[in-house]
């Protein structure tokens, strides 16, 4: 019998093969892409949950408790922990490992940290690939933890089925959340650190903001600045006004509210299935993933061409900065030539 291919081994759930594929993806090996293609038809089974929020809000602690919850229910879990802010120390990633170490030896749990933005497709692209690999491994649930509220997080939220936005008591975070357009992508809110003062107040403030949204309609792209321009066809397409995002108070360190959080996620999942919105969501996820790929391909093609004909990106940027080169003409020219290739 022939030795099973890497794709076959990943599909059988083999942890080492999955880890190897993820390393090859990091190293941009062409074989890695071939393997991704081979596993693709078998993906689309995992339920993907995003956890997004300010640094230190308690995302990893919540994830840890959610893992325990899903494991107790007999489900296997994959975790993608993203921390683009610490490429040097890896401190937060180490922190994640420590916080989730109870699960480190559990074969039903697979944890992968992504630390740097890396190549052209950016962090969202790498995240999409890792989610695919965990899905192919047969993980029932995949949890993606992202820090902060920037464009990357909004993009990552487009790759998930249920987006949980984690806030903590205190108004600052909420204002930040609205600014980045996070309100629109949240399917569930967790007000974590509810053992601190002000959790009720934060929950009420969020509720008020959601009610305003319901009466005046979506406010995306209004003030965020991180959103795609409306009308360019790239705006986040999954906002679902038929769903009222529940607000759950949690204390991640004790596990208080975790069952309620898991129930809120489950009821969102049930809503997606009952309303048929799950199909739109799947199309939206596919669309987001495809756009990331396309952007990466086009950009790398254009930059190769630029380098061949004009010079390296940094040299060209220097000339643009000195007003020796016209960025509009250069971009038009490159785009036109890519089209005719
Ligand atoms: N009092 C209290 N502390 C908490 C709670 N949840 C988490 N913490 C603490 O908050 C700190 C940050 O928790 P993490 O789970 O690492 O938060 P995070 O959002 O994953 O942090 P980053 O990944 O670094 O952005 C840790 O010291 C936790 O012990 C909570 O509900 N109450
Ligand atoms: Mg964390």
CSV table of C-alpha atoms and ligand atoms in Angstrom, one decimal:
chain,number,residue,atom,x,y,z
A,1,UNK,CA,0.0,0.0,0.0
A,2,UNK,CA,1.3,3.5,-0.8
A,3,UNK,CA,2.2,5.7,2.1
A,4,UNK,CA,-0.6,8.1,2.8
A,5,UNK,CA,0.0,11.6,1.6
A,6,UNK,CA,0.4,14.6,3.9
A,7,UNK,CA,-3.2,15.6,3.0
A,8,UNK,CA,-4.5,12.1,3.9
A,9,UNK,CA,-2.7,12.2,7.2
A,10,UNK,CA,-4.1,15.6,8.1
A,11,UNK,CA,-7.6,14.4,7.2
A,12,UNK,CA,-7.1,11.5,9.5
A,13,UNK,CA,-6.5,14.0,12.3
A,14,UNK,CA,-2.8,13.3,12.7
A,15,UNK,CA,-1.4,16.1,14.9
A,16,UNK,CA,2.2,15.9,13.7
A,17,UNK,CA,1.1,16.1,10.0
A,18,UNK,CA,-1.1,19.1,10.7
A,19,UNK,CA,1.7,20.8,12.6
A,20,UNK,CA,4.1,20.1,9.7
A,21,UNK,CA,1.6,21.5,7.2
A,22,UNK,CA,1.2,24.7,9.2
A,23,UNK,CA,5.0,25.1,9.4
A,24,UNK,CA,5.2,24.6,5.6
A,25,UNK,CA,2.5,27.2,5.1
A,26,UNK,CA,4.5,29.6,7.3
A,27,UNK,CA,7.6,28.9,5.2
A,28,UNK,CA,5.5,29.5,2.0
A,29,UNK,CA,6.5,26.2,0.5
A,30,UNK,CA,4.7,25.5,-2.7
A,31,UNK,CA,3.9,21.9,-1.6
A,32,UNK,CA,1.9,23.4,1.3
A,33,UNK,CA,-0.5,25.0,-1.1
A,34,UNK,CA,-0.9,21.7,-3.0
A,35,UNK,CA,-1.9,20.1,0.3
A,36,UNK,CA,-4.3,22.9,1.1
A,37,UNK,CA,-6.0,22.2,-2.2
A,38,UNK,CA,-6.2,18.5,-1.5
A,39,UNK,CA,-7.9,19.0,1.8
A,40,UNK,CA,-10.2,21.7,0.7
A,41,UNK,CA,-13.1,19.5,-0.5
A,42,UNK,CA,-13.2,17.9,3.0
A,43,UNK,CA,-13.4,21.2,4.9
A,44,UNK,CA,-16.6,23.1,5.8
A,45,UNK,CA,-17.6,20.9,8.8
A,46,UNK,CA,-16.1,22.8,11.8
A,47,UNK,CA,-18.1,25.4,13.6
A,48,UNK,CA,-15.8,28.5,13.8
A,49,UNK,CA,-16.1,30.9,16.8
A,50,UNK,CA,-14.1,34.2,16.9
A,51,UNK,CA,-13.1,35.8,20.2
A,52,UNK,CA,-12.1,39.4,19.7
A,53,UNK,CA,-11.3,42.2,22.2
A,54,UNK,CA,-8.9,44.6,23.7
A,55,UNK,CA,-5.5,43.3,25.1
A,56,UNK,CA,-6.0,41.7,28.5
A,57,UNK,CA,-9.8,41.5,28.3
A,58,UNK,CA,-9.6,37.8,29.2
A,59,UNK,CA,-10.0,36.2,25.8
A,60,UNK,CA,-7.5,33.4,26.5
A,61,UNK,CA,-9.0,32.8,29.9
A,62,UNK,CA,-12.4,32.6,28.3
A,63,UNK,CA,-11.1,30.3,25.6
A,64,UNK,CA,-9.6,28.0,28.2
A,65,UNK,CA,-13.0,27.7,29.9
A,66,UNK,CA,-14.8,27.2,26.6
A,67,UNK,CA,-12.4,24.4,25.7
A,68,UNK,CA,-13.3,22.7,28.9
A,69,UNK,CA,-16.9,23.2,28.2
A,70,UNK,CA,-16.8,21.7,24.7
A,71,UNK,CA,-14.5,18.9,25.8
A,72,UNK,CA,-17.0,17.9,28.5
A,73,UNK,CA,-19.6,17.8,25.8
A,74,UNK,CA,-17.4,15.3,23.9
A,75,UNK,CA,-16.4,17.8,21.1
A,76,UNK,CA,-12.9,18.2,19.7
A,77,UNK,CA,-11.5,21.8,19.6
A,78,UNK,CA,-8.9,23.7,17.6
A,79,UNK,CA,-7.6,27.0,18.8
A,80,UNK,CA,-5.9,29.7,16.7
A,81,UNK,CA,-4.4,32.3,19.0
A,82,UNK,CA,-3.3,35.4,17.2
A,83,UNK,CA,-1.0,38.0,18.7
A,84,UNK,CA,0.4,40.3,16.1
A,85,UNK,CA,1.6,42.8,18.7
A,86,UNK,CA,4.5,40.8,20.1
A,87,UNK,CA,6.7,39.6,17.3
A,88,UNK,CA,9.8,39.9,19.6
A,89,UNK,CA,9.1,38.4,22.9
A,90,UNK,CA,6.3,36.0,22.2
A,91,UNK,CA,5.3,36.9,25.8
A,92,UNK,CA,1.6,36.9,25.3
A,93,UNK,CA,1.8,33.7,23.3
A,94,UNK,CA,3.6,32.0,26.2
A,95,UNK,CA,0.9,33.4,28.4
A,96,UNK,CA,-1.7,31.7,26.2
A,97,UNK,CA,0.1,28.5,26.5
A,98,UNK,CA,0.2,28.7,30.2
A,99,UNK,CA,-3.4,29.6,30.5
A,100,UNK,CA,-4.4,26.8,28.3
A,101,UNK,CA,-1.9,24.2,29.6
A,102,UNK,CA,-4.6,22.1,31.2
A,103,UNK,CA,-5.5,21.1,27.7
A,104,UNK,CA,-2.0,20.8,26.3
A,105,UNK,CA,-1.9,17.0,26.6
A,106,UNK,CA,-5.5,16.4,25.5
A,107,UNK,CA,-5.4,14.9,22.0
A,108,UNK,CA,-8.9,16.4,21.4
A,109,UNK,CA,-7.4,19.9,21.6
A,110,UNK,CA,-5.0,21.5,19.1
A,111,UNK,CA,-3.6,24.9,19.8
A,112,UNK,CA,-1.7,27.0,17.3
A,113,UNK,CA,-0.3,30.5,17.9
A,114,UNK,CA,0.3,33.0,15.0
A,115,UNK,CA,2.7,35.7,15.9
A,116,UNK,CA,3.6,37.9,13.0
A,117,UNK,CA,1.9,39.5,10.1
A,118,UNK,CA,4.5,37.9,7.8
A,119,UNK,CA,3.7,37.7,4.1
A,120,UNK,CA,1.6,39.9,1.8
A,121,UNK,CA,-1.8,38.3,2.5
A,122,UNK,CA,-1.3,39.3,6.1
A,123,UNK,CA,-2.4,37.7,9.3
A,124,UNK,CA,-6.0,37.1,8.1
A,125,UNK,CA,-4.8,35.0,5.3
A,126,UNK,CA,-2.6,32.8,7.6
A,127,UNK,CA,-5.5,32.5,10.0
A,128,UNK,CA,-7.8,31.4,7.2
A,129,UNK,CA,-5.3,28.6,6.3
A,130,UNK,CA,-4.9,27.4,9.8
A,131,UNK,CA,-8.7,27.3,10.3
A,132,UNK,CA,-8.9,25.2,7.2
A,133,UNK,CA,-6.3,22.8,8.5
A,134,UNK,CA,-8.1,22.3,11.8
A,135,UNK,CA,-11.4,21.9,10.0
A,136,UNK,CA,-9.7,19.2,7.8
A,137,UNK,CA,-8.4,17.5,10.9
A,138,UNK,CA,-12.0,17.0,12.0
A,139,UNK,CA,-12.1,19.5,14.9
A,140,UNK,CA,-15.8,20.0,15.7
A,141,UNK,CA,-15.2,23.6,17.0
A,142,UNK,CA,-12.5,26.0,16.0
A,143,UNK,CA,-11.9,29.1,18.2
A,144,UNK,CA,-10.0,32.0,16.8
A,145,UNK,CA,-8.6,34.5,19.4
A,146,UNK,CA,-7.6,38.0,18.1
A,147,UNK,CA,-6.3,40.9,20.0
A,148,UNK,CA,-7.5,44.4,19.4
A,149,UNK,CA,-10.0,46.0,17.1
A,150,UNK,CA,-8.3,46.8,13.8
A,151,UNK,CA,-8.8,45.8,10.2
A,152,UNK,CA,-7.2,42.4,10.8
A,153,UNK,CA,-9.8,41.6,13.5
A,154,UNK,CA,-12.7,42.7,11.3
A,155,UNK,CA,-11.3,40.5,8.5
A,156,UNK,CA,-10.9,37.6,10.8
A,157,UNK,CA,-14.4,38.1,12.1
A,158,UNK,CA,-15.6,37.6,8.5
A,159,UNK,CA,-14.1,34.1,8.6
A,160,UNK,CA,-16.1,32.9,11.6
A,161,UNK,CA,-19.7,31.7,12.1
A,162,UNK,CA,-20.2,33.3,15.5
A,163,UNK,CA,-18.1,36.4,16.5
A,164,UNK,CA,-17.9,37.0,20.3
A,165,UNK,CA,-16.7,40.5,21.2
A,166,UNK,CA,-15.1,40.5,24.7
A,167,UNK,CA,-15.3,43.8,26.7
A,168,UNK,CA,-14.6,44.6,30.3
A,169,UNK,CA,-16.3,47.0,32.7
A,170,UNK,CA,-15.5,50.6,31.8
A,171,UNK,CA,-16.7,52.8,29.0
A,172,UNK,CA,-13.4,53.2,27.2
A,173,UNK,CA,-13.4,49.8,25.6
A,174,UNK,CA,-17.0,50.2,24.3
A,175,UNK,CA,-16.2,53.5,22.6
A,176,UNK,CA,-13.2,51.8,21.0
A,177,UNK,CA,-15.4,48.9,19.9
A,178,UNK,CA,-17.8,51.1,18.1
A,179,UNK,CA,-15.1,53.1,16.5
A,180,UNK,CA,-13.6,50.1,14.8
A,181,UNK,CA,-17.0,48.9,13.6
A,182,UNK,CA,-16.9,46.0,16.0
A,183,UNK,CA,-20.5,46.5,17.0
A,184,UNK,CA,-21.6,45.3,13.6
A,185,UNK,CA,-19.6,42.1,13.6
A,186,UNK,CA,-20.5,41.0,17.2
A,187,UNK,CA,-23.0,38.2,17.3
A,188,UNK,CA,-22.5,37.8,21.1
A,189,UNK,CA,-21.0,40.2,23.7
A,190,UNK,CA,-19.1,38.9,26.7
A,191,UNK,CA,-18.6,41.5,29.5
A,192,UNK,CA,-15.8,39.7,31.2
A,193,UNK,CA,-14.2,40.5,34.6
A,194,UNK,CA,-17.8,40.9,35.8
A,195,UNK,CA,-16.3,40.5,39.3
A,196,UNK,CA,-15.2,44.1,38.9
A,197,UNK,CA,-17.4,47.2,39.5
A,198,UNK,CA,-19.4,48.5,36.5
A,199,UNK,CA,-20.2,45.3,34.7
A,200,UNK,CA,-23.9,46.0,34.8
A,201,UNK,CA,-23.4,49.5,33.6
A,202,UNK,CA,-21.3,48.3,30.7
A,203,UNK,CA,-23.9,45.6,29.8
A,204,UNK,CA,-26.6,48.3,29.8
A,205,UNK,CA,-24.5,50.7,27.7
A,206,UNK,CA,-24.0,48.0,25.1
A,207,UNK,CA,-27.7,47.2,25.2
A,208,UNK,CA,-28.5,50.8,24.5
A,209,UNK,CA,-26.1,50.9,21.6
A,210,UNK,CA,-27.6,47.8,20.1
A,211,UNK,CA,-31.1,49.3,20.4
A,212,UNK,CA,-29.9,52.5,18.7
A,213,UNK,CA,-28.5,50.4,15.9
A,214,UNK,CA,-31.8,48.7,15.5
A,215,UNK,CA,-33.7,51.9,15.1
A,216,UNK,CA,-31.3,53.8,12.9
A,217,UNK,CA,-29.8,50.9,11.0
A,218,UNK,CA,-26.2,49.9,10.6
A,219,UNK,CA,-23.6,52.6,11.2
A,220,UNK,CA,-20.7,50.7,9.6
A,221,UNK,CA,-18.2,52.8,7.7
A,222,UNK,CA,-19.6,56.0,9.3
A,223,UNK,CA,-16.8,56.8,11.6
A,224,UNK,CA,-14.6,53.8,12.0
A,225,UNK,CA,-12.1,54.5,9.3
A,226,UNK,CA,-11.1,50.9,9.2
A,227,UNK,CA,-14.1,49.9,7.1
A,228,UNK,CA,-14.2,49.3,3.4
A,229,UNK,CA,-15.8,52.2,1.6
A,230,UNK,CA,-19.5,51.5,1.1
A,231,UNK,CA,-20.5,50.6,-2.4
A,232,UNK,CA,-17.2,49.1,-3.4
A,233,UNK,CA,-18.8,45.7,-3.0
A,234,UNK,CA,-16.3,44.7,-0.3
A,235,UNK,CA,-18.2,45.8,2.7
A,236,UNK,CA,-19.0,43.2,5.4
A,237,UNK,CA,-22.0,41.4,4.1
A,238,UNK,CA,-23.1,39.3,7.0
A,239,UNK,CA,-24.7,41.8,9.4
A,240,UNK,CA,-28.0,40.2,10.4
A,241,UNK,CA,-30.5,42.6,11.9
A,242,UNK,CA,-32.9,39.7,12.6
A,243,UNK,CA,-30.5,38.7,15.4
A,244,UNK,CA,-30.2,40.5,18.7
A,245,UNK,CA,-26.7,39.9,20.0
A,246,UNK,CA,-27.0,38.6,23.6
A,247,UNK,CA,-24.8,40.2,26.3
A,248,UNK,CA,-23.4,37.8,28.8
A,249,UNK,CA,-21.5,38.7,31.9
A,250,UNK,CA,-18.5,36.4,32.7
A,251,UNK,CA,-15.8,35.9,35.2
A,252,UNK,CA,-13.3,33.8,33.2
A,253,UNK,CA,-11.0,33.1,36.1
A,254,UNK,CA,-13.7,31.3,38.0
A,255,UNK,CA,-15.8,30.0,35.1
A,256,UNK,CA,-18.9,32.0,36.2
A,257,UNK,CA,-21.1,32.7,33.2
A,258,UNK,CA,-19.2,30.3,30.8
A,259,UNK,CA,-22.3,28.0,30.5
A,260,UNK,CA,-24.3,31.1,29.6
A,261,UNK,CA,-21.7,32.2,27.1
A,262,UNK,CA,-21.7,28.8,25.4
A,263,UNK,CA,-25.5,28.8,25.4
A,264,UNK,CA,-25.5,32.3,23.7
A,265,UNK,CA,-23.1,31.0,21.0
A,266,UNK,CA,-25.3,27.9,20.6
A,267,UNK,CA,-28.4,30.0,20.2
A,268,UNK,CA,-26.7,32.1,17.6
A,269,UNK,CA,-25.8,28.9,15.7
A,270,UNK,CA,-29.4,27.7,16.0
A,271,UNK,CA,-30.6,31.1,14.7
A,272,UNK,CA,-28.3,30.9,11.7
A,273,UNK,CA,-29.6,27.4,10.9
A,274,UNK,CA,-33.3,28.1,11.5
A,275,UNK,CA,-33.4,31.3,9.5
A,276,UNK,CA,-31.3,30.0,6.7
A,277,UNK,CA,-28.7,32.8,7.4
A,278,UNK,CA,-26.1,30.0,7.7
A,279,UNK,CA,-26.0,29.8,3.9
A,280,UNK,CA,-25.4,33.5,3.6
A,281,UNK,CA,-22.8,33.3,6.3
A,282,UNK,CA,-21.0,30.4,4.5
A,283,UNK,CA,-21.0,32.4,1.3
A,284,UNK,CA,-19.7,35.4,3.2
A,285,UNK,CA,-16.9,33.4,4.7
A,286,UNK,CA,-16.0,31.9,1.4
A,287,UNK,CA,-16.0,35.4,-0.1
A,288,UNK,CA,-13.8,36.8,2.6
A,289,UNK,CA,-11.3,34.0,2.2
A,290,UNK,CA,-11.3,34.2,-1.5
A,291,UNK,CA,-10.8,38.0,-1.5
A,292,UNK,CA,-7.8,37.5,0.8
A,293,UNK,CA,-6.3,35.0,-1.6
A,294,UNK,CA,-6.9,37.2,-4.6
A,295,UNK,CA,-5.5,40.3,-3.0
A,296,UNK,CA,-2.4,38.3,-2.1
A,297,UNK,CA,-2.0,36.9,-5.5
A,298,UNK,CA,-2.6,40.1,-7.4
A,299,UNK,CA,-0.3,42.1,-5.0
A,300,UNK,CA,2.5,39.6,-5.2
A,301,UNK,CA,2.2,39.5,-9.0
A,302,UNK,CA,2.2,43.3,-9.2
A,303,UNK,CA,5.2,43.6,-6.9
A,304,UNK,CA,7.2,41.1,-8.8
A,305,UNK,CA,6.6,43.0,-12.0
A,306,UNK,CA,7.4,46.3,-10.3
A,307,UNK,CA,10.7,44.9,-9.1
A,308,UNK,CA,11.6,43.6,-12.5
A,309,UNK,CA,10.9,46.8,-14.3
A,310,UNK,CA,11.1,49.7,-11.9
A,311,UNK,CA,12.8,48.6,-8.8
A,312,UNK,CA,12.2,47.2,-5.3
A,313,UNK,CA,9.1,48.5,-3.5
A,314,UNK,CA,11.2,50.5,-1.0
A,315,UNK,CA,13.2,52.2,-3.7
A,316,UNK,CA,10.1,53.0,-5.7
A,317,UNK,CA,8.5,54.3,-2.5
A,318,UNK,CA,11.5,56.5,-1.9
A,319,UNK,CA,11.2,58.0,-5.4
A,320,UNK,CA,7.5,58.6,-4.9
A,321,UNK,CA,8.2,60.3,-1.6
A,322,UNK,CA,10.7,62.6,-3.3
A,323,UNK,CA,8.1,63.3,-6.0
A,324,UNK,CA,10.3,61.8,-8.6
A,325,UNK,CA,7.8,59.1,-9.5
A,326,UNK,CA,4.0,59.3,-10.0
A,327,UNK,CA,2.3,56.6,-7.9
A,328,UNK,CA,-1.0,56.9,-9.9
A,329,UNK,CA,0.7,56.3,-13.2
A,330,UNK,CA,2.8,53.4,-11.8
A,331,UNK,CA,-0.2,51.7,-10.2
A,332,UNK,CA,-2.4,52.1,-13.3
A,333,UNK,CA,0.4,50.8,-15.6
A,334,UNK,CA,1.0,47.8,-13.4
A,335,UNK,CA,-2.7,46.9,-13.0
A,336,UNK,CA,-3.2,47.3,-16.8
A,337,UNK,CA,-0.3,45.0,-17.6
A,338,UNK,CA,-1.4,42.4,-15.0
A,339,UNK,CA,-4.8,42.3,-16.7
A,340,UNK,CA,-3.3,41.8,-20.2
A,341,UNK,CA,-1.0,39.0,-19.0
B,1,LIG,N1,-10.6,39.7,37.9
B,1,LIG,C1,-10.6,39.0,36.8
B,1,LIG,N2,-9.5,38.8,36.1
B,1,LIG,C2,-9.5,38.2,34.9
B,1,LIG,C3,-10.7,37.7,34.4
B,1,LIG,N3,-10.5,37.1,33.2
B,1,LIG,C4,-9.2,37.2,33.0
B,1,LIG,N4,-8.6,37.8,34.0
B,1,LIG,C5,-7.1,38.2,34.1
B,1,LIG,O1,-6.8,39.1,33.2
B,1,LIG,C6,-5.5,38.9,32.7
B,1,LIG,C7,-5.5,38.8,31.1
B,1,LIG,O2,-6.2,37.6,30.8
B,1,LIG,P1,-6.1,36.9,29.4
B,1,LIG,O3,-7.0,35.8,29.4
B,1,LIG,O4,-4.7,36.6,29.1
B,1,LIG,O5,-6.6,38.1,28.5
B,1,LIG,P2,-6.4,38.1,26.9
B,1,LIG,O6,-7.5,39.0,26.4
B,1,LIG,O7,-6.3,36.8,26.3
B,1,LIG,O8,-5.1,38.9,26.8
B,1,LIG,P3,-4.1,39.2,25.4
B,1,LIG,O9,-4.2,37.9,24.6
B,1,LIG,O10,-2.8,39.5,26.0
B,1,LIG,O11,-4.8,40.3,24.7
B,1,LIG,C8,-5.0,37.7,33.4
B,1,LIG,O12,-4.2,38.1,34.5
B,1,LIG,C9,-6.3,37.0,33.8
B,1,LIG,O13,-6.0,36.2,35.0
B,1,LIG,C10,-11.9,37.9,35.1
B,1,LIG,O14,-13.0,37.5,34.8
B,1,LIG,N5,-11.8,38.6,36.3
B,2,LIG,MG1,-4.7,36.1,24.9
